[in-house]
Amino acid sequence: EAGVTQSPTHLIKTRGQQATLRCSPISGHTSVYWYQQALGLGLQFLLWYDEGEERNRGNFPPRFSGRQFPNYSSELNVNALELEDSALYLCASSLGLNFYNEQFFGPGTRLTVL
Amino acid sequence: GIQVEQSPPDLILQEGANSTLRCNFSDSVNNLQWFHQNPWGQLINLFYIPSGTKQNGRLSATTVATERYSLLYISSSQTTDSGVYFCAVDLLEGAQKLVFGQGTRLTINP
């Protein structure tokens, strides 16, 4: 069974540009989560999508946004990139709403903002 | 918000030694997971353990929810066990977001 996949592996952007990160969940999972791991700040929750809806959001500015597609894959968009957005972005999936279940993580996208 | 504290922050051991990593949390939780972050950054699931005890090979974990702590035991450590171990919890009320501790960096020397 395939795990959570993310693309691209690495992404290099300049300040002010937009970045788009992609995630495909484990087959059968409807919930997708996004987390940021920035140097010195630890792992922080960004967004949770289930059945195409944003269900919860972490303490991040509105320029961090995303969506979930009918096939449950998800995109994370970061607009007006700032240097401090450089981080490892991890996507996770689980069985979804009303299931208090394990989250499984993908390999991550490492975003570098120059 | 909920606080998750892991100890010790760093642990250096010789191959073959046993270790205990601790995770304290400040509120009732519905979900608790232990992860090992590999050198490339991926989080590898070790245990989903909101309560009770589980074992998987040389690793075992115990969560005492009423006392708000969890322990990860690693026996007969190998160099491949090196890396950062994270504990993460989800609030009982179900925000379905994991709150991570700061991690324990484990170094196993040959």
PDB file of C-alpha atoms in Angstrom:
ATOM      1  CA  GLU A   1       0.000   0.000   0.000  1.00  0.00           C
ATOM      2  CA  ALA A   2       1.419   3.363  -1.020  1.00  0.00           C
ATOM      3  CA  GLY A   3       2.074   5.890   1.687  1.00  0.00           C
ATOM      4  CA  VAL A   4       1.510   9.623   1.665  1.00  0.00           C
ATOM      5  CA  THR A   5       3.315  11.233  -1.251  1.00  0.00           C
ATOM      6  CA  GLN A   6       4.424  14.842  -1.633  1.00  0.00           C
ATOM      7  CA  SER A   7       5.833  16.873  -4.481  1.00  0.00           C
ATOM      8  CA  PRO A   8       8.158  18.468  -5.191  1.00  0.00           C
ATOM      9  CA  THR A   9      10.903  17.212  -2.886  1.00  0.00           C
ATOM     10  CA  HIS A  10      12.668  20.544  -2.965  1.00  0.00           C
ATOM     11  CA  LEU A  11      11.482  23.973  -4.027  1.00  0.00           C
ATOM     12  CA  ILE A  12      13.511  27.140  -4.312  1.00  0.00           C
ATOM     13  CA  LYS A  13      11.738  30.471  -4.628  1.00  0.00           C
ATOM     14  CA  THR A  14      12.578  34.118  -4.170  1.00  0.00           C
ATOM     15  CA  ARG A  15      10.949  36.508  -1.755  1.00  0.00           C
ATOM     16  CA  GLY A  16       7.545  37.710  -2.946  1.00  0.00           C
ATOM     17  CA  GLN A  17       6.873  34.710  -5.194  1.00  0.00           C
ATOM     18  CA  GLN A  18       4.201  32.070  -4.691  1.00  0.00           C
ATOM     19  CA  ALA A  19       4.832  28.404  -3.863  1.00  0.00           C
ATOM     20  CA  THR A  20       2.528  25.452  -4.472  1.00  0.00           C
ATOM     21  CA  LEU A  21       3.085  22.180  -2.661  1.00  0.00           C
ATOM     22  CA  ARG A  22       1.158  18.980  -3.366  1.00  0.00           C
ATOM     23  CA  CYS A  23       0.131  15.976  -1.311  1.00  0.00           C
ATOM     24  CA  SER A  24      -1.605  12.690  -2.056  1.00  0.00           C
ATOM     25  CA  PRO A  25      -3.040  10.812   0.936  1.00  0.00           C
ATOM     26  CA  ILE A  26      -3.065   7.112   1.623  1.00  0.00           C
ATOM     27  CA  SER A  27      -5.836   5.395  -0.308  1.00  0.00           C
ATOM     28  CA  GLY A  28      -9.021   5.423   1.760  1.00  0.00           C
ATOM     29  CA  HIS A  29      -7.999   8.428   3.853  1.00  0.00           C
ATOM     30  CA  THR A  30     -10.153  11.516   3.516  1.00  0.00           C
ATOM     31  CA  SER A  31      -8.339  13.867   5.885  1.00  0.00           C
ATOM     32  CA  VAL A  32      -5.192  15.730   4.917  1.00  0.00           C
ATOM     33  CA  TYR A  33      -3.113  17.833   7.302  1.00  0.00           C
ATOM     34  CA  TRP A  34      -0.281  20.259   6.660  1.00  0.00           C
ATOM     35  CA  TYR A  35       2.510  21.013   9.143  1.00  0.00           C
ATOM     36  CA  GLN A  36       5.511  23.340   9.017  1.00  0.00           C
ATOM     37  CA  GLN A  37       8.880  22.490  10.527  1.00  0.00           C
ATOM     38  CA  ALA A  38      10.982  25.637  10.553  1.00  0.00           C
ATOM     39  CA  LEU A  39      14.415  25.782  12.113  1.00  0.00           C
ATOM     40  CA  GLY A  40      14.126  26.635  15.767  1.00  0.00           C
ATOM     41  CA  LEU A  41      10.323  26.609  15.786  1.00  0.00           C
ATOM     42  CA  GLY A  42       9.535  22.924  15.865  1.00  0.00           C
ATOM     43  CA  LEU A  43       6.631  21.246  14.135  1.00  0.00           C
ATOM     44  CA  GLN A  44       3.533  23.421  13.878  1.00  0.00           C
ATOM     45  CA  PHE A  45       0.053  22.599  12.603  1.00  0.00           C
ATOM     46  CA  LEU A  46      -0.997  24.603   9.535  1.00  0.00           C
ATOM     47  CA  LEU A  47      -4.237  23.282   8.047  1.00  0.00           C
ATOM     48  CA  TRP A  48      -6.650  20.359   8.110  1.00  0.00           C
ATOM     49  CA  TYR A  49      -8.905  19.395   5.194  1.00  0.00           C
ATOM     50  CA  ASP A  50     -11.570  16.728   5.133  1.00  0.00           C
ATOM     51  CA  GLU A  51     -14.074  15.969   2.370  1.00  0.00           C
ATOM     52  CA  GLY A  52     -13.001  19.070   0.499  1.00  0.00           C
ATOM     53  CA  GLU A  53     -13.565  21.481   3.392  1.00  0.00           C
ATOM     54  CA  GLU A  54     -11.093  23.346   5.575  1.00  0.00           C
ATOM     55  CA  ARG A  55     -11.807  22.002   9.077  1.00  0.00           C
ATOM     56  CA  ASN A  56      -9.164  23.682  11.200  1.00  0.00           C
ATOM     57  CA  ARG A  57      -6.389  26.182  10.813  1.00  0.00           C
ATOM     58  CA  GLY A  58      -3.272  26.907  12.814  1.00  0.00           C
ATOM     59  CA  ASN A  59      -1.881  30.285  13.785  1.00  0.00           C
ATOM     60  CA  PHE A  60      -0.599  31.272  10.350  1.00  0.00           C
ATOM     61  CA  PRO A  61      -1.347  34.344   8.197  1.00  0.00           C
ATOM     62  CA  PRO A  62      -3.927  34.172   5.385  1.00  0.00           C
ATOM     63  CA  ARG A  63      -1.226  33.994   2.735  1.00  0.00           C
ATOM     64  CA  PHE A  64      -0.995  30.324   3.714  1.00  0.00           C
ATOM     65  CA  SER A  65      -3.946  28.660   2.048  1.00  0.00           C
ATOM     66  CA  GLY A  66      -4.857  25.421   0.416  1.00  0.00           C
ATOM     67  CA  ARG A  67      -7.518  23.209  -0.955  1.00  0.00           C
ATOM     68  CA  GLN A  68      -8.536  19.590  -1.176  1.00  0.00           C
ATOM     69  CA  PHE A  69      -9.633  18.017  -4.425  1.00  0.00           C
ATOM     70  CA  PRO A  70     -12.412  15.442  -4.996  1.00  0.00           C
ATOM     71  CA  ASN A  71      -9.794  12.674  -5.031  1.00  0.00           C
ATOM     72  CA  TYR A  72      -8.688  13.875  -1.552  1.00  0.00           C
ATOM     73  CA  SER A  73      -5.302  15.109  -2.711  1.00  0.00           C
ATOM     74  CA  SER A  74      -4.380  18.547  -1.480  1.00  0.00           C
ATOM     75  CA  GLU A  75      -2.414  21.663  -2.375  1.00  0.00           C
ATOM     76  CA  LEU A  76      -0.785  24.115  -0.025  1.00  0.00           C
ATOM     77  CA  ASN A  77      -0.226  27.582  -1.451  1.00  0.00           C
ATOM     78  CA  VAL A  78       2.032  30.144   0.123  1.00  0.00           C
ATOM     79  CA  ASN A  79       1.719  33.629  -1.361  1.00  0.00           C
ATOM     80  CA  ALA A  80       4.072  36.581  -1.038  1.00  0.00           C
ATOM     81  CA  LEU A  81       6.875  34.371   0.236  1.00  0.00           C
ATOM     82  CA  GLU A  82       9.019  35.659   3.059  1.00  0.00           C
ATOM     83  CA  LEU A  83      12.468  34.465   4.086  1.00  0.00           C
ATOM     84  CA  GLU A  84      11.052  32.934   7.272  1.00  0.00           C
ATOM     85  CA  ASP A  85       8.787  30.656   5.218  1.00  0.00           C
ATOM     86  CA  SER A  86      11.858  28.529   4.504  1.00  0.00           C
ATOM     87  CA  ALA A  87      11.028  25.232   6.155  1.00  0.00           C
ATOM     88  CA  LEU A  88      10.174  21.590   5.714  1.00  0.00           C
ATOM     89  CA  TYR A  89       6.468  21.240   4.940  1.00  0.00           C
ATOM     90  CA  LEU A  90       4.992  17.922   5.951  1.00  0.00           C
ATOM     91  CA  CYS A  91       1.672  16.518   4.840  1.00  0.00           C
ATOM     92  CA  ALA A  92      -0.195  13.822   6.765  1.00  0.00           C
ATOM     93  CA  SER A  93      -3.363  11.851   6.187  1.00  0.00           C
ATOM     94  CA  SER A  94      -5.821   9.925   8.336  1.00  0.00           C
ATOM     95  CA  LEU A  95      -9.171   8.204   8.084  1.00  0.00           C
ATOM     96  CA  GLY A  96     -10.932  11.503   8.572  1.00  0.00           C
ATOM     97  CA  LEU A  97     -13.657  13.362  10.363  1.00  0.00           C
ATOM     98  CA  ASN A  98     -15.157  11.624  13.387  1.00  0.00           C
ATOM     99  CA  PHE A  99     -12.306   9.131  13.444  1.00  0.00           C
ATOM    100  CA  TYR A 100      -9.728   9.824  16.133  1.00  0.00           C
ATOM    101  CA  ASN A 101      -7.051   8.041  14.234  1.00  0.00           C
ATOM    102  CA  GLU A 102      -3.394   7.880  13.533  1.00  0.00           C
ATOM    103  CA  GLN A 103      -1.872  10.448  11.227  1.00  0.00           C
ATOM    104  CA  PHE A 104       0.646   9.168   8.685  1.00  0.00           C
ATOM    105  CA  PHE A 105       3.207  11.537   7.234  1.00  0.00           C
ATOM    106  CA  GLY A 106       4.751  12.006   3.832  1.00  0.00           C
ATOM    107  CA  PRO A 107       8.432  12.650   3.114  1.00  0.00           C
ATOM    108  CA  GLY A 108       8.000  16.428   3.032  1.00  0.00           C
ATOM    109  CA  THR A 109       8.780  19.317   0.718  1.00  0.00           C
ATOM    110  CA  ARG A 110      11.757  21.441   1.629  1.00  0.00           C
ATOM    111  CA  LEU A 111      11.029  25.056   0.669  1.00  0.00           C
ATOM    112  CA  THR A 112      13.880  27.519   0.463  1.00  0.00           C
ATOM    113  CA  VAL A 113      13.106  31.208   0.044  1.00  0.00           C
ATOM    114  CA  LEU A 114      16.008  33.360  -1.155  1.00  0.00           C
TER     115      LEU A 114
ATOM    116  CA  GLY B   1      -3.003  25.938  24.745  1.00  0.00           C
ATOM    117  CA  ILE B   2      -1.796  22.458  25.492  1.00  0.00           C
ATOM    118  CA  GLN B   3       1.848  22.075  26.448  1.00  0.00           C
ATOM    119  CA  VAL B   4       3.910  19.079  25.413  1.00  0.00           C
ATOM    120  CA  GLU B   5       7.293  18.638  27.031  1.00  0.00           C
ATOM    121  CA  GLN B   6       9.802  15.991  26.124  1.00  0.00           C
ATOM    122  CA  SER B   7      12.819  14.954  28.128  1.00  0.00           C
ATOM    123  CA  PRO B   8      15.685  14.709  27.919  1.00  0.00           C
ATOM    124  CA  PRO B   9      16.352  17.072  25.000  1.00  0.00           C
ATOM    125  CA  ASP B  10      19.524  15.164  24.116  1.00  0.00           C
ATOM    126  CA  LEU B  11      20.644  11.639  24.909  1.00  0.00           C
ATOM    127  CA  ILE B  12      23.960  10.048  23.947  1.00  0.00           C
ATOM    128  CA  LEU B  13      24.390   6.319  24.483  1.00  0.00           C
ATOM    129  CA  GLN B  14      26.595   3.433  23.448  1.00  0.00           C
ATOM    130  CA  GLU B  15      25.265   0.724  21.178  1.00  0.00           C
ATOM    131  CA  GLY B  16      23.462  -1.923  23.186  1.00  0.00           C
ATOM    132  CA  ALA B  17      22.252   0.424  25.915  1.00  0.00           C
ATOM    133  CA  ASN B  18      18.624   0.913  26.865  1.00  0.00           C
ATOM    134  CA  SER B  19      16.887   4.285  26.923  1.00  0.00           C
ATOM    135  CA  THR B  20      13.695   5.878  28.184  1.00  0.00           C
ATOM    136  CA  LEU B  21      12.217   8.985  26.602  1.00  0.00           C
ATOM    137  CA  ARG B  22       9.474  10.889  28.376  1.00  0.00           C
ATOM    138  CA  CYS B  23       6.568  13.022  27.159  1.00  0.00           C
ATOM    139  CA  ASN B  24       4.491  15.119  29.559  1.00  0.00           C
ATOM    140  CA  PHE B  25       1.330  16.869  28.429  1.00  0.00           C
ATOM    141  CA  SER B  26      -0.719  19.492  30.190  1.00  0.00           C
ATOM    142  CA  ASP B  27      -4.292  18.501  29.300  1.00  0.00           C
ATOM    143  CA  SER B  28      -6.457  15.496  28.522  1.00  0.00           C
ATOM    144  CA  VAL B  29      -5.750  14.090  25.093  1.00  0.00           C
ATOM    145  CA  ASN B  30      -7.518  11.852  22.648  1.00  0.00           C
ATOM    146  CA  ASN B  31      -4.558  10.859  20.546  1.00  0.00           C
ATOM    147  CA  LEU B  32      -0.890  10.425  21.330  1.00  0.00           C
ATOM    148  CA  GLN B  33       1.675   9.376  18.787  1.00  0.00           C
ATOM    149  CA  TRP B  34       5.410   8.740  18.892  1.00  0.00           C
ATOM    150  CA  PHE B  35       7.510   9.375  15.795  1.00  0.00           C
ATOM    151  CA  HIS B  36      11.106   8.945  14.713  1.00  0.00           C
ATOM    152  CA  GLN B  37      12.301  11.594  12.280  1.00  0.00           C
ATOM    153  CA  ASN B  38      14.766  10.156   9.813  1.00  0.00           C
ATOM    154  CA  PRO B  39      17.765  12.129   8.488  1.00  0.00           C
ATOM    155  CA  TRP B  40      15.758  13.190   5.437  1.00  0.00           C
ATOM    156  CA  GLY B  41      13.006  14.681   7.582  1.00  0.00           C
ATOM    157  CA  GLN B  42      10.251  12.114   7.233  1.00  0.00           C
ATOM    158  CA  LEU B  43       8.298  11.262  10.350  1.00  0.00           C
ATOM    159  CA  ILE B  44       8.117   7.513  10.853  1.00  0.00           C
ATOM    160  CA  ASN B  45       5.184   6.302  12.953  1.00  0.00           C
ATOM    161  CA  LEU B  46       6.283   4.326  15.973  1.00  0.00           C
ATOM    162  CA  PHE B  47       3.172   4.115  18.144  1.00  0.00           C
ATOM    163  CA  TYR B  48      -0.391   5.362  18.289  1.00  0.00           C
ATOM    164  CA  ILE B  49      -0.965   5.106  22.024  1.00  0.00           C
ATOM    165  CA  PRO B  50      -3.556   7.354  23.706  1.00  0.00           C
ATOM    166  CA  SER B  51      -3.471   4.966  26.667  1.00  0.00           C
ATOM    167  CA  GLY B  52      -2.015   1.640  27.739  1.00  0.00           C
ATOM    168  CA  THR B  53       1.105  -0.196  26.670  1.00  0.00           C
ATOM    169  CA  LYS B  54       2.282  -1.397  23.266  1.00  0.00           C
ATOM    170  CA  GLN B  55       5.383  -3.187  22.058  1.00  0.00           C
ATOM    171  CA  ASN B  56       6.996  -3.480  18.656  1.00  0.00           C
ATOM    172  CA  GLY B  57      10.259  -5.371  18.627  1.00  0.00           C
ATOM    173  CA  ARG B  58      12.866  -3.507  20.652  1.00  0.00           C
ATOM    174  CA  LEU B  59      10.543  -0.556  21.146  1.00  0.00           C
ATOM    175  CA  SER B  60       7.707  -0.225  23.589  1.00  0.00           C
ATOM    176  CA  ALA B  61       5.556   2.633  24.831  1.00  0.00           C
ATOM    177  CA  THR B  62       3.322   3.310  27.780  1.00  0.00           C
ATOM    178  CA  THR B  63       0.818   6.135  28.201  1.00  0.00           C
ATOM    179  CA  VAL B  64      -0.744   6.922  31.570  1.00  0.00           C
ATOM    180  CA  ALA B  65      -3.467   9.301  30.475  1.00  0.00           C
ATOM    181  CA  THR B  66      -4.709  10.058  34.000  1.00  0.00           C
ATOM    182  CA  GLU B  67      -1.236  11.264  34.965  1.00  0.00           C
ATOM    183  CA  ARG B  68      -0.611  12.932  31.594  1.00  0.00           C
ATOM    184  CA  TYR B  69       2.609  11.301  30.513  1.00  0.00           C
ATOM    185  CA  SER B  70       3.934   8.795  28.046  1.00  0.00           C
ATOM    186  CA  LEU B  71       7.203   6.859  27.935  1.00  0.00           C
ATOM    187  CA  LEU B  72       9.056   5.404  24.964  1.00  0.00           C
ATOM    188  CA  TYR B  73      11.485   2.593  25.721  1.00  0.00           C
ATOM    189  CA  ILE B  74      14.244   1.548  23.354  1.00  0.00           C
ATOM    190  CA  SER B  75      16.140  -1.574  24.291  1.00  0.00           C
ATOM    191  CA  SER B  76      19.472  -2.829  22.951  1.00  0.00           C
ATOM    192  CA  SER B  77      20.007   0.399  21.000  1.00  0.00           C
ATOM    193  CA  GLN B  78      21.510   0.275  17.516  1.00  0.00           C
ATOM    194  CA  THR B  79      23.216   3.079  15.601  1.00  0.00           C
ATOM    195  CA  THR B  80      20.224   3.166  13.266  1.00  0.00           C
ATOM    196  CA  ASP B  81      18.073   4.254  16.223  1.00  0.00           C
ATOM    197  CA  SER B  82      19.831   7.626  16.152  1.00  0.00           C
ATOM    198  CA  GLY B  83      17.706  10.613  15.268  1.00  0.00           C
ATOM    199  CA  VAL B  84      15.015  12.809  16.763  1.00  0.00           C
ATOM    200  CA  TYR B  85      12.030  11.296  18.529  1.00  0.00           C
ATOM    201  CA  PHE B  86       8.828  13.309  18.740  1.00  0.00           C
ATOM    202  CA  CYS B  87       5.775  12.917  20.878  1.00  0.00           C
ATOM    203  CA  ALA B  88       2.585  14.525  19.554  1.00  0.00           C
ATOM    204  CA  VAL B  89      -0.862  14.843  21.088  1.00  0.00           C
ATOM    205  CA  ASP B  90      -4.354  15.754  19.953  1.00  0.00           C
ATOM    206  CA  LEU B  91      -6.770  17.428  22.361  1.00  0.00           C
ATOM    207  CA  LEU B  92      -9.608  15.336  23.765  1.00  0.00           C
ATOM    208  CA  GLU B  93     -12.106  17.814  22.324  1.00  0.00           C
ATOM    209  CA  GLY B  94     -10.946  16.855  18.867  1.00  0.00           C
ATOM    210  CA  ALA B  95      -9.379  19.718  17.013  1.00  0.00           C
ATOM    211  CA  GLN B  96      -7.660  16.936  15.086  1.00  0.00           C
ATOM    212  CA  LYS B  97      -4.380  18.774  15.024  1.00  0.00           C
ATOM    213  CA  LEU B  98      -1.266  17.262  16.488  1.00  0.00           C
ATOM    214  CA  VAL B  99       0.695  19.383  18.941  1.00  0.00           C
ATOM    215  CA  PHE B 100       4.317  18.291  18.952  1.00  0.00           C
ATOM    216  CA  GLY B 101       6.907  18.339  21.673  1.00  0.00           C
ATOM    217  CA  GLN B 102      10.335  19.742  20.928  1.00  0.00           C
ATOM    218  CA  GLY B 103      11.795  16.267  20.503  1.00  0.00           C
ATOM    219  CA  THR B 104      14.573  14.196  22.014  1.00  0.00           C
ATOM    220  CA  ARG B 105      17.728  13.896  19.933  1.00  0.00           C
ATOM    221  CA  LEU B 106      19.132  10.405  20.442  1.00  0.00           C
ATOM    222  CA  THR B 107      22.686   9.593  19.394  1.00  0.00           C
ATOM    223  CA  ILE B 108      23.839   5.978  19.522  1.00  0.00           C
ATOM    224  CA  ASN B 109      27.592   5.581  19.241  1.00  0.00           C
ATOM    225  CA  PRO B 110      29.155   2.322  18.008  1.00  0.00           C
TER     226      PRO B 110
END
